[in-house]
Coordinates of C-alpha atoms in Angstrom, one line a residue:
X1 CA 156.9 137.2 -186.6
X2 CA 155.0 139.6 -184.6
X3 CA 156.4 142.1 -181.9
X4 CA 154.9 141.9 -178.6
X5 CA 153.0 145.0 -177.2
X6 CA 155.1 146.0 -173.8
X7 CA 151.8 145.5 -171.5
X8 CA 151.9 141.6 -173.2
X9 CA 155.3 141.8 -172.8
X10 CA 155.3 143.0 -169.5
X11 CA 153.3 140.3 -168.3
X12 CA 156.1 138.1 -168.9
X13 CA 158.5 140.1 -166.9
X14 CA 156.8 140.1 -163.7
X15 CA 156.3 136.3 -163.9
X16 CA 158.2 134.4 -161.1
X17 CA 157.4 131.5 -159.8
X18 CA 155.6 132.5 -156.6
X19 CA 153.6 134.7 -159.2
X20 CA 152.5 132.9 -162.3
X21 CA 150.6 135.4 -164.5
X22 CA 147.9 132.8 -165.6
X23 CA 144.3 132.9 -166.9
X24 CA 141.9 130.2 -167.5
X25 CA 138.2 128.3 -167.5
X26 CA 136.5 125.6 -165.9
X27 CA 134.0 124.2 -168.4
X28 CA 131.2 121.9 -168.1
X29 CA 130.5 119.9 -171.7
X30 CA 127.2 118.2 -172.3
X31 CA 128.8 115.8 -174.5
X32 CA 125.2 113.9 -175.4
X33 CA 124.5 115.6 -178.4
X34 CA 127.7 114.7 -180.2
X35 CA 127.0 113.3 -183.3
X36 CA 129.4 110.5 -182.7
X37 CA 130.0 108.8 -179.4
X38 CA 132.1 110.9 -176.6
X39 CA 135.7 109.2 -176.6
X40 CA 139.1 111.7 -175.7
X41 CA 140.8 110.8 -178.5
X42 CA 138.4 112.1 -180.9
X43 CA 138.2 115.0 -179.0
X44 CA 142.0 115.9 -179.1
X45 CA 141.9 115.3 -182.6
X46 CA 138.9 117.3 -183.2
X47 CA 141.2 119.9 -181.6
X48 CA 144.1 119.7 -183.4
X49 CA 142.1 120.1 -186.8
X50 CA 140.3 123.2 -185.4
X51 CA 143.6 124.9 -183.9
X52 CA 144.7 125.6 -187.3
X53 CA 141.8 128.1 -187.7
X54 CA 143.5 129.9 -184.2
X55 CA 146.6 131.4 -184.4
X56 CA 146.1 132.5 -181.0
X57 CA 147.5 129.5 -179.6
X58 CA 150.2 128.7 -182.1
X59 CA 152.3 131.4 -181.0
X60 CA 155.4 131.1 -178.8
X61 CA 157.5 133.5 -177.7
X62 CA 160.8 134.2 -179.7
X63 CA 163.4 136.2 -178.2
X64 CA 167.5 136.8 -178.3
X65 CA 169.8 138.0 -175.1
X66 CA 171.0 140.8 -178.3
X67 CA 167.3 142.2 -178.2
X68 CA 167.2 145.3 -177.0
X69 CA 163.0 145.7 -177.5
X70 CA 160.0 143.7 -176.5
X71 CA 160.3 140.0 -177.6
X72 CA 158.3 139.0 -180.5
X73 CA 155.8 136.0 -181.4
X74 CA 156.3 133.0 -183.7
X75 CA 154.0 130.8 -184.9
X76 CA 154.2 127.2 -184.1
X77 CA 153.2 125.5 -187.3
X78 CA 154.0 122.0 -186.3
X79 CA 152.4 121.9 -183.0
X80 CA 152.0 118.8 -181.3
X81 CA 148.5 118.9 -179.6
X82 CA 148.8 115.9 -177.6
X83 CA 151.9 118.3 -175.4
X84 CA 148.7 120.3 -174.5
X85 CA 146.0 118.8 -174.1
X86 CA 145.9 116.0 -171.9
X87 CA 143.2 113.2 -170.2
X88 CA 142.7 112.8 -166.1
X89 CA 139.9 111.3 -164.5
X90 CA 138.2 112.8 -161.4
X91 CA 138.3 111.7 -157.8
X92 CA 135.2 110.3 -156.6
X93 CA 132.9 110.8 -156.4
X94 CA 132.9 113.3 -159.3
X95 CA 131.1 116.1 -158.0
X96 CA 131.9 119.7 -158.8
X97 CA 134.2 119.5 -155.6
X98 CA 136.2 117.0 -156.7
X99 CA 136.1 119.2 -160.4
X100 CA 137.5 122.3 -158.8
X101 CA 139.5 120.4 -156.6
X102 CA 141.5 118.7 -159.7
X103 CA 141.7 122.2 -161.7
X104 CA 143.0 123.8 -158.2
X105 CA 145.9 121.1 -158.2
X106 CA 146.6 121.3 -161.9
X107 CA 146.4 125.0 -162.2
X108 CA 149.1 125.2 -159.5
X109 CA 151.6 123.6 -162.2
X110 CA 154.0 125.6 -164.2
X111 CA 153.7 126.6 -168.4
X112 CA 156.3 125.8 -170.8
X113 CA 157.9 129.1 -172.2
X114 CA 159.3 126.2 -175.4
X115 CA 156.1 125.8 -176.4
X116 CA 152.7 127.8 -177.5
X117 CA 151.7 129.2 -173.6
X118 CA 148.4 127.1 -173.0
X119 CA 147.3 124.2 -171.6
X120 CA 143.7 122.0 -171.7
X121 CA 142.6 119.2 -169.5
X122 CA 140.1 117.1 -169.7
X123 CA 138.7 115.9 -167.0
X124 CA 136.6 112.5 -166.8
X125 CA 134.3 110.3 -165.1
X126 CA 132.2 112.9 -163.9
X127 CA 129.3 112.3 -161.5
X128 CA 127.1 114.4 -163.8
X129 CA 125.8 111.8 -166.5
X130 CA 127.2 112.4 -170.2
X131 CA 129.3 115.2 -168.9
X132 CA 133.0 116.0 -169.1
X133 CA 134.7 119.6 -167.6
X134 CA 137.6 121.0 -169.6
X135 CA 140.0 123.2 -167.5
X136 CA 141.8 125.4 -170.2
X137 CA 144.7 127.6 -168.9
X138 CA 146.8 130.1 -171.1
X139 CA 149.3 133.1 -170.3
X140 CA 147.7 136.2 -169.2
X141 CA 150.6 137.6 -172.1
X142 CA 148.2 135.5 -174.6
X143 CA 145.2 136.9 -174.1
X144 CA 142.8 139.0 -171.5
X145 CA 139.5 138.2 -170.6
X146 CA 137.6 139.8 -173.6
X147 CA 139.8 137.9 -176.3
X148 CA 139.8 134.2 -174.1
X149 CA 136.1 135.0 -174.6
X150 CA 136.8 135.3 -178.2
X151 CA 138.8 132.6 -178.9
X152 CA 136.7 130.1 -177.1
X153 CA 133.8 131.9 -179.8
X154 CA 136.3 130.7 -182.6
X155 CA 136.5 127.8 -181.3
X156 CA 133.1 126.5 -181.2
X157 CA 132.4 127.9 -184.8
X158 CA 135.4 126.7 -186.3
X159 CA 134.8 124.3 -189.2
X160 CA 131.1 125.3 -189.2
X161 CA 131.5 125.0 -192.8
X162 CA 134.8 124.3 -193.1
X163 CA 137.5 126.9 -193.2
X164 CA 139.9 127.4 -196.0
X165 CA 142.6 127.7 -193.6
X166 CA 144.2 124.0 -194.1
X167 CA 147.6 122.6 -192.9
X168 CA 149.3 123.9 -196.2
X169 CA 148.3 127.4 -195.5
X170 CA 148.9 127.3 -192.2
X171 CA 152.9 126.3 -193.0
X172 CA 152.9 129.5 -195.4
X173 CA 151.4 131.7 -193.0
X174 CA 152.9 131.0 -190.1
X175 CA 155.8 133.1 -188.9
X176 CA 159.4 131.8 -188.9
X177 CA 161.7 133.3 -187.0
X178 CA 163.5 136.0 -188.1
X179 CA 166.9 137.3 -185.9
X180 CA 167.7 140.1 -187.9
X181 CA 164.4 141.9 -188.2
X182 CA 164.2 140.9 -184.4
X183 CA 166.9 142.8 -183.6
X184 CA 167.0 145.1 -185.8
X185 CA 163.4 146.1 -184.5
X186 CA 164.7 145.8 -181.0
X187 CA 167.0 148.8 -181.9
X188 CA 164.1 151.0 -183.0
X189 CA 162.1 150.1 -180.1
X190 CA 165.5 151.2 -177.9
X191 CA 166.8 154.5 -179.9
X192 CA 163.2 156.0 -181.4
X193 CA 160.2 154.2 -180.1
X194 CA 160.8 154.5 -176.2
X195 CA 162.1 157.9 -176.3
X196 CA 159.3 159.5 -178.0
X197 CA 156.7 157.6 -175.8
X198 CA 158.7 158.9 -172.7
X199 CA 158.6 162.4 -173.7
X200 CA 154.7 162.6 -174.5
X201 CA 154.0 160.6 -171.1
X202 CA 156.2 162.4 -168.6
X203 CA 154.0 165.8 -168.4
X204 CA 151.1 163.4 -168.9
X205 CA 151.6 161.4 -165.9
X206 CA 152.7 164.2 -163.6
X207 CA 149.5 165.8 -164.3
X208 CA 147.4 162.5 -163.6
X209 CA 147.3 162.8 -160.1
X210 CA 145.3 166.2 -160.2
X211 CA 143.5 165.2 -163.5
X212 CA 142.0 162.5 -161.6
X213 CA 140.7 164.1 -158.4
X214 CA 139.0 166.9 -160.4
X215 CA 135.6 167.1 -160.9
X216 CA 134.5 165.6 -164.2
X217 CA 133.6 167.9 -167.3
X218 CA 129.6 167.7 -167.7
X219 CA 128.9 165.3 -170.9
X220 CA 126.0 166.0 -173.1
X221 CA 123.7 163.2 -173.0
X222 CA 124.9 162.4 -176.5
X223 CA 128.0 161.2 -175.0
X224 CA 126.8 159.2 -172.0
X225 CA 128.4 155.8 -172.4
X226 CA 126.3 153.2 -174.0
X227 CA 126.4 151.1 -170.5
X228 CA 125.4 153.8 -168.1
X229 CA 122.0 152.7 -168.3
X230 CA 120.9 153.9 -164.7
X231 CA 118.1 156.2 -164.2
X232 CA 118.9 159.9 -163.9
X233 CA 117.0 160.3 -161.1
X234 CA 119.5 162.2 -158.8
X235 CA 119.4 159.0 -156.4
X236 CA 123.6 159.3 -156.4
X237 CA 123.1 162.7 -153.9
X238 CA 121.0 160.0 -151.6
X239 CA 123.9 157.8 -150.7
X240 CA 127.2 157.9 -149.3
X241 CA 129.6 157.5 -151.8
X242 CA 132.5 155.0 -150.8
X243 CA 136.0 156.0 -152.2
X244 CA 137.9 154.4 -154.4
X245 CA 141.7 154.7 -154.4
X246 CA 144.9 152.4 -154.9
X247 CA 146.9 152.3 -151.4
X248 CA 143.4 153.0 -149.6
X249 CA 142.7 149.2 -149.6
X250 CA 142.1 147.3 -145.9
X251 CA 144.7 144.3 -145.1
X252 CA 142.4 140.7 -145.2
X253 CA 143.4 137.2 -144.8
X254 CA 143.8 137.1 -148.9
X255 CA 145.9 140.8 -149.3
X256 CA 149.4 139.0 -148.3
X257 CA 152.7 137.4 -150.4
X258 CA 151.1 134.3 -152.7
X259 CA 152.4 131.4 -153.1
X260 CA 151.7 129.1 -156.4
X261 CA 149.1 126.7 -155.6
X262 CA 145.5 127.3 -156.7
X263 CA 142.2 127.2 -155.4
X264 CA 139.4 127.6 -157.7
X265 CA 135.5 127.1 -157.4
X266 CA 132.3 128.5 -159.4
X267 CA 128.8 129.5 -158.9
X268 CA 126.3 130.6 -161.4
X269 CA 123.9 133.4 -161.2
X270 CA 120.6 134.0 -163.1
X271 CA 120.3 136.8 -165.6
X272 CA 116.9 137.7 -165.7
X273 CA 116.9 137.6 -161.6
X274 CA 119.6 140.2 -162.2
X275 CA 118.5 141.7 -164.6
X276 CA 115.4 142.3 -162.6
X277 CA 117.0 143.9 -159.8
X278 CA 118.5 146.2 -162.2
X279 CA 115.7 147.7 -163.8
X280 CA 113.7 147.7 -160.3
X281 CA 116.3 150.6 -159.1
X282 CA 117.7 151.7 -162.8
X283 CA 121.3 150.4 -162.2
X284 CA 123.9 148.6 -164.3
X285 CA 124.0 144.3 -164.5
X286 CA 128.2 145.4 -163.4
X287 CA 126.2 147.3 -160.2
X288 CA 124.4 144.5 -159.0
X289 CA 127.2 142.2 -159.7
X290 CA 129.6 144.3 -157.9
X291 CA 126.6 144.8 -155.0
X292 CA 126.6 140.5 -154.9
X293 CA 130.1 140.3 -154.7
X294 CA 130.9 142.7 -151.8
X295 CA 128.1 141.1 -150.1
X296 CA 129.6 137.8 -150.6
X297 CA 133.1 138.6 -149.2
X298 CA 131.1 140.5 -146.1
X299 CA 130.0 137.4 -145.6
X300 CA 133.1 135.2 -146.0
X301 CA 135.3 137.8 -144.4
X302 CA 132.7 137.8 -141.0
X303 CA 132.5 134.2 -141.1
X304 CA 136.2 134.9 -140.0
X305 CA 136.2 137.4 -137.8
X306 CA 138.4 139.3 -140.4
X307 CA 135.9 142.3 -141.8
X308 CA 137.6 145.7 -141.7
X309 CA 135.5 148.7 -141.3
X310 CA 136.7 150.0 -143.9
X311 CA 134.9 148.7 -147.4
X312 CA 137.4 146.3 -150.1
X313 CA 138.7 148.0 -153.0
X314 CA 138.7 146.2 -156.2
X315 CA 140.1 146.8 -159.2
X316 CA 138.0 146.3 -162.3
X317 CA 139.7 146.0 -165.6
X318 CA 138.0 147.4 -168.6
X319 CA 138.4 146.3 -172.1
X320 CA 140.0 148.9 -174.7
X321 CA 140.1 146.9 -177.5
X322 CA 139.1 148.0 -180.9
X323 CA 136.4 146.2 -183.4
X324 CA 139.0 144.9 -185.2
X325 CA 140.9 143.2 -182.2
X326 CA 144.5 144.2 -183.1
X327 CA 147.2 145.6 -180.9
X328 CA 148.4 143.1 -179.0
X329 CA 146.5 139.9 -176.8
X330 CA 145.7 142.8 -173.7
X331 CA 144.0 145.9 -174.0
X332 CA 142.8 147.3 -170.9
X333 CA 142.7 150.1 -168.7
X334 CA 141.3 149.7 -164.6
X335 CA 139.1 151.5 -162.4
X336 CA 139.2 151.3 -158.2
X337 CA 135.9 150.6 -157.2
X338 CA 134.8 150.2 -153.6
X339 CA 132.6 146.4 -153.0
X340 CA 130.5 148.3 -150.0
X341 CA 131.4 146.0 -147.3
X342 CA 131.0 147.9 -144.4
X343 CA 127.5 148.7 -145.9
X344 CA 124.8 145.8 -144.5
X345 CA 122.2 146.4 -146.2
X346 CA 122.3 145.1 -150.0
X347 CA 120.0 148.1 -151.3
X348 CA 121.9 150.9 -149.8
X349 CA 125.2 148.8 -150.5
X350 CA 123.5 148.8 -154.5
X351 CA 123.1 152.4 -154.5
X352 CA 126.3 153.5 -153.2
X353 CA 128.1 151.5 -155.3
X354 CA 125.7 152.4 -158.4
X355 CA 126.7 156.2 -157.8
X356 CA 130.3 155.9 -157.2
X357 CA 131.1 153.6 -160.7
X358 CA 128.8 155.9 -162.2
X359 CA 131.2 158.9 -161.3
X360 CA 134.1 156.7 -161.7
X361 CA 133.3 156.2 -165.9
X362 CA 132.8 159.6 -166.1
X363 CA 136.1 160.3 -164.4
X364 CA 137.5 157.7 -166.4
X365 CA 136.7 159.0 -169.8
X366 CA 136.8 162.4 -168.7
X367 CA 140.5 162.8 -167.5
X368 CA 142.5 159.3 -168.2
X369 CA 143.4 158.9 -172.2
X370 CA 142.5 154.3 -172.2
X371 CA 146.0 153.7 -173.8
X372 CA 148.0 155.1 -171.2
X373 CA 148.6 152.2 -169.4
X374 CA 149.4 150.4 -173.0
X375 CA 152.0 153.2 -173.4
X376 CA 153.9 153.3 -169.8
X377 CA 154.0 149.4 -170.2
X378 CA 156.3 149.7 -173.3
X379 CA 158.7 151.2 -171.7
X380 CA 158.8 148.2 -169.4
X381 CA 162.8 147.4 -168.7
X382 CA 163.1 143.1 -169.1
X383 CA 165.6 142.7 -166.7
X384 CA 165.0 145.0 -164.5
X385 CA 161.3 144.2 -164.1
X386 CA 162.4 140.9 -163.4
X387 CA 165.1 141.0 -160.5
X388 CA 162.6 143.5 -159.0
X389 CA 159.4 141.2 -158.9
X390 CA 161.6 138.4 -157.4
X391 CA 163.4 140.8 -154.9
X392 CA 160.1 142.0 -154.3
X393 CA 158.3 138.1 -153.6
X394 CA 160.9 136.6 -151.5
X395 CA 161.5 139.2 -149.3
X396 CA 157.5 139.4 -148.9
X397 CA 157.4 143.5 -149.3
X398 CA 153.7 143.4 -150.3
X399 CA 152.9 141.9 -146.4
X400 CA 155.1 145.0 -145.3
X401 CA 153.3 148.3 -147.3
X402 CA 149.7 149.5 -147.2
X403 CA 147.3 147.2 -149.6
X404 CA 147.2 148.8 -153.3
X405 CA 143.6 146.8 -153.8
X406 CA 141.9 143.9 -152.2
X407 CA 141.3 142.0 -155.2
X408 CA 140.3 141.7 -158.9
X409 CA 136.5 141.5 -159.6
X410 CA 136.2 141.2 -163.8
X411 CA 132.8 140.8 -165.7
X412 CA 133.1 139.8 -169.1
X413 CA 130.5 140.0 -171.8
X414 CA 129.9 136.5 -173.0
X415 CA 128.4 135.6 -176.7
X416 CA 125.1 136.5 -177.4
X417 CA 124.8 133.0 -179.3
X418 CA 125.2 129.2 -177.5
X419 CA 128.3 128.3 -176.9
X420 CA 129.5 125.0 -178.1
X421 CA 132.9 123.2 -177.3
X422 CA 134.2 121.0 -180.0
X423 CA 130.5 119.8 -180.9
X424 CA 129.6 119.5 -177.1
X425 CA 127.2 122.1 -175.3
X426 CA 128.4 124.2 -172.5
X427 CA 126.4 124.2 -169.8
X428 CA 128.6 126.7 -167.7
X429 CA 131.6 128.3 -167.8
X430 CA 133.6 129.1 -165.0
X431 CA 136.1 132.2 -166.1
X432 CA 139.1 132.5 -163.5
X433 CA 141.3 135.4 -163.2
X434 CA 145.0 136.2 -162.9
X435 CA 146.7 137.0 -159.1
X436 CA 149.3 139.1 -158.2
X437 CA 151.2 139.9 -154.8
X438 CA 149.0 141.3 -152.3
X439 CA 145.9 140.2 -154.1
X440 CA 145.4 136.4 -153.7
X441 CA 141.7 136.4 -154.5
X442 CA 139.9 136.7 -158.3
X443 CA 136.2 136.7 -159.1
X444 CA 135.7 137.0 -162.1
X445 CA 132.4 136.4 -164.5
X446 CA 131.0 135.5 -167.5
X447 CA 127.6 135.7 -169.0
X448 CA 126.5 132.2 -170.8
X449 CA 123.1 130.8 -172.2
X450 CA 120.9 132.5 -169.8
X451 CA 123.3 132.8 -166.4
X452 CA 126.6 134.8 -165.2
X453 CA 128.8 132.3 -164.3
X454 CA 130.8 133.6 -161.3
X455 CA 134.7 131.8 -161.2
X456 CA 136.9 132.2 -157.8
X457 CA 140.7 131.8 -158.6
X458 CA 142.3 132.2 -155.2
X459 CA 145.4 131.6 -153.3
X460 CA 145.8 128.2 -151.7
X461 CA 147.4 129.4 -148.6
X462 CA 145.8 132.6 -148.7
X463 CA 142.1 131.4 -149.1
X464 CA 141.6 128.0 -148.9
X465 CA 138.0 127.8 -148.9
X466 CA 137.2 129.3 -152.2
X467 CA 133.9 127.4 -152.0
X468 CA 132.2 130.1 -149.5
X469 CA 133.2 132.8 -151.2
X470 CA 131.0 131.4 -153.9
X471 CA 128.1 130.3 -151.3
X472 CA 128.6 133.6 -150.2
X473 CA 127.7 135.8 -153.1
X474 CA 124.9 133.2 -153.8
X475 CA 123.6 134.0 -150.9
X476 CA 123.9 137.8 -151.4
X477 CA 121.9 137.5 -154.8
X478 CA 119.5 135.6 -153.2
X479 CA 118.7 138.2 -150.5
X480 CA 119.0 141.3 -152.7
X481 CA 116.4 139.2 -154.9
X482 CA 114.2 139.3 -151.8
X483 CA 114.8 142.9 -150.6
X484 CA 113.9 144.0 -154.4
X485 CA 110.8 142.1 -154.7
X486 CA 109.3 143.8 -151.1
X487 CA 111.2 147.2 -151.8
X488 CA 111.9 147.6 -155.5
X489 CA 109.7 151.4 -156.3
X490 CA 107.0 150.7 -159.0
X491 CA 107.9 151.7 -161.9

């Protein structure tokens, strides 16, 4: 048994059903190479042996209305696969439309609290010769972006050789649940734990605010951060800076009250294309992917008459986990950067938004410790999370106060080897984000065999057309592309 963190925790609180807190993947599986022929059922039980090596997805969430902490995670040692993982066959004529389609309509289902919080279909009869997609959807309290990448990494190497973890071990190893340590931890979280962490945040928080909107202490070079790879060559004085702030945001079509249904669609994005712009004008791969993005929703947002003057404000999560993974399934902290909307041109749109998530790190690790959201989330209050996010959806307060941020944008590192999926290839992978009231729109990415593979979870109601977002920062890449080849300075 394992107590949860109060951000996983958390996550569980603010769950209602207008607002389910999931995370997931669209994947596309060459299935050709398998040494055996394709068939579901092999595939499901290929599964169910390799699950064993992933407690990840064994867990389910163990709790008592006498707890007065966090709940806790069991491990579910008996698992049926076949309650998670299920077979549905495409509508023709199998394109990707008809892919995203399906995963828009099954992602707008429910998860099971009874049960390990994670779900796979497969979907069939593809267009696409010898190719199935997998839509894989989990809790956001079971893992963030960096560890979904992770387990999927697990998952393609597990039983390459085969793992000493067997079904014996796995009923040793598996946590039973335990009331009295549950409980009697729940009392130490209530009387000790929360206490202490209140009294070291309270003059911590309070001096946030002015900690924040300081200038940043100069770092030696020594301590640049090992992804600030821009040029220092003083272009950030060149450019107006757009600001970043929560509550600064513009209203769009897609910063309203969600509803559950799901709308999801992909694009994919070549590396070394990117990666050419970047070194052209000594920016970050996140810069030009931030650049492509706010030049994709100009684009979508024009196309209906719905562009604000003011540029979006996204909120980019960053990854705080350690080497060794522990400390819960989330480990993040966010910046507020601005997407350069009301910027047209793509170059000047790069460089603005180059300089200001340059400053913003630096801010960032300057001034704001990474744990201190981990640590205001455990004092997260169950119940009274709870009333207050369903108070707060069905009386539609986020359509009524000014926008905290436009929407997520996420970029997660993929794995610098090839990705397989249960002996299958993947040929892209479509990473799709979490929303929240106010914010019906994700785009999120992921870098795989060569390509960033862009994912739009959005809104139903909110954005129905997910498909032109994609087309739109496609687009955007292709015409920064252009601009860099007749403009990019020789280097």
């Amino acid at each position: 048994m394992e107590r949860m963190t109060g951000f996983d925790a958390s996550l569980l609180y603010l769950e209602t059903a207008q607002q389910p807190l999931v995370v997931g993947a669209v994947l596309f599986i060459d299935v050709s190479g398998l040494e055996v022929e394709y068939s579901f059922d092999r595939l499901r039980t290929e599964l169910g042996r390799r699950i064993k090596e992933l407690p990840e997805l064994r867990r389910k969430i163990y709790d008592s209305p006498l707890n007065l902490g966090h709940p806790a995670w069991v491990e579910e040692y008996d698992l049926d696969v076949s309650a998670h993982v299920r077979r549905v066959d495409v509508d023709e004529p199998g394109d990707e439309r008809a892919v995203f389609e399906m995963c828009g309509t099954l992602g707008s289902r429910p998860l099971h609290r009874t049960r390990p919080l994670w779900e796979m279909w497969i979907l069939e009869h593809l267009a696409e010769p010898d190719t199935v997609a997998v839509f894989f959807r989990a809790h956001h309290a079971v893992l963030d972006g960096a560890h979904g990448a992770d387990i999927l990494l697990k998952l393609s190497r597990a039983g390459r050789p085969a793992s000493p973890r067997d079904l014996d071990m796995v009923r040793v190893e598996a946590g039973s649940a335990n009331p009295i340590r549950l409980l009697a931890g729940g009392l130490w979280d209530f009387t000790v734990r929360r206490p202490l962490t209140l009294a070291r945040l309270i003059p911590e928080v309070l001096t946030l605010p002015l900690a924040l909107h300081s200038p940043p202490s100069p770092a030696a070079p020594a301590e640049s951060a090992p992804d600030d790879d821009r040029s220092q060559d003083g272009n950030e004085d060149l450019v107006v800076v757009p600001g970043a702030a929560p509550f600064t945001a513009p209203r769009t079509r897609f910063n309203a009250t969600i509803t559950p249904h799901r709308a999801v669609w992909g694009t994919s994005l070549d590396l070394d294309e990117i990666t050419e712009v970047k070194d052209a004008f000594g920016v970050t791969v996140n810069d030009v992917y931030l650049t492509v993005v706010g030049g994709g929703l100009r684009r979508y947002l024009r196309a209906h008459d719905d562009l604000p003057d003011p540029p979006l404000i996204a909120v980019v999560p960053v990854s705080t986990r350690d080497a060794d993974g522990t400390n819960g399934n989330n480990r993040v902290t966010v910046l507020f950067a601005s997407l350069g909307t009301d910027i047209a041109d793509p170059l000047e749109r790069l460089r603005a938004i180059s300089a200001r998530t340059g400053r913003g790190k630096k801010q960032t690790r300057n001034r704001m410790r990474p744990d201190l959201i981990q640590d205001v989330a455990e004092l997260a209050p169950a119940t009274t999370l709870q009333v207050l996010m369903r108070i707060y959806g069905d009386f539609r307060l986020a359509d009524l106060h000014p926008v905290v941020h436009n929407l997520v944008v996420s970029n997660i590192p993929g794995p610098d080897e090839e990705l397989d999926f249960l002996g299958g290839r993947v040929t892209r992978m479509y990473p799709l984000g979490p929303l929240m009231h106010g914010s019906g729109l994700s785009v999120t990415a992921m870098s795989v065999d060569g390509q960033l593979d862009v994912g739009i979870n959005a809104c139903e109601h909110l954005v129905p057309d997910p498909d032109l977002v994609a087309s739109g920062i496609r687009e955007a890449m292709d015409r920064l592309l252009e601009l860099t080849r007749e403009q990019a300075p020789r280097r």
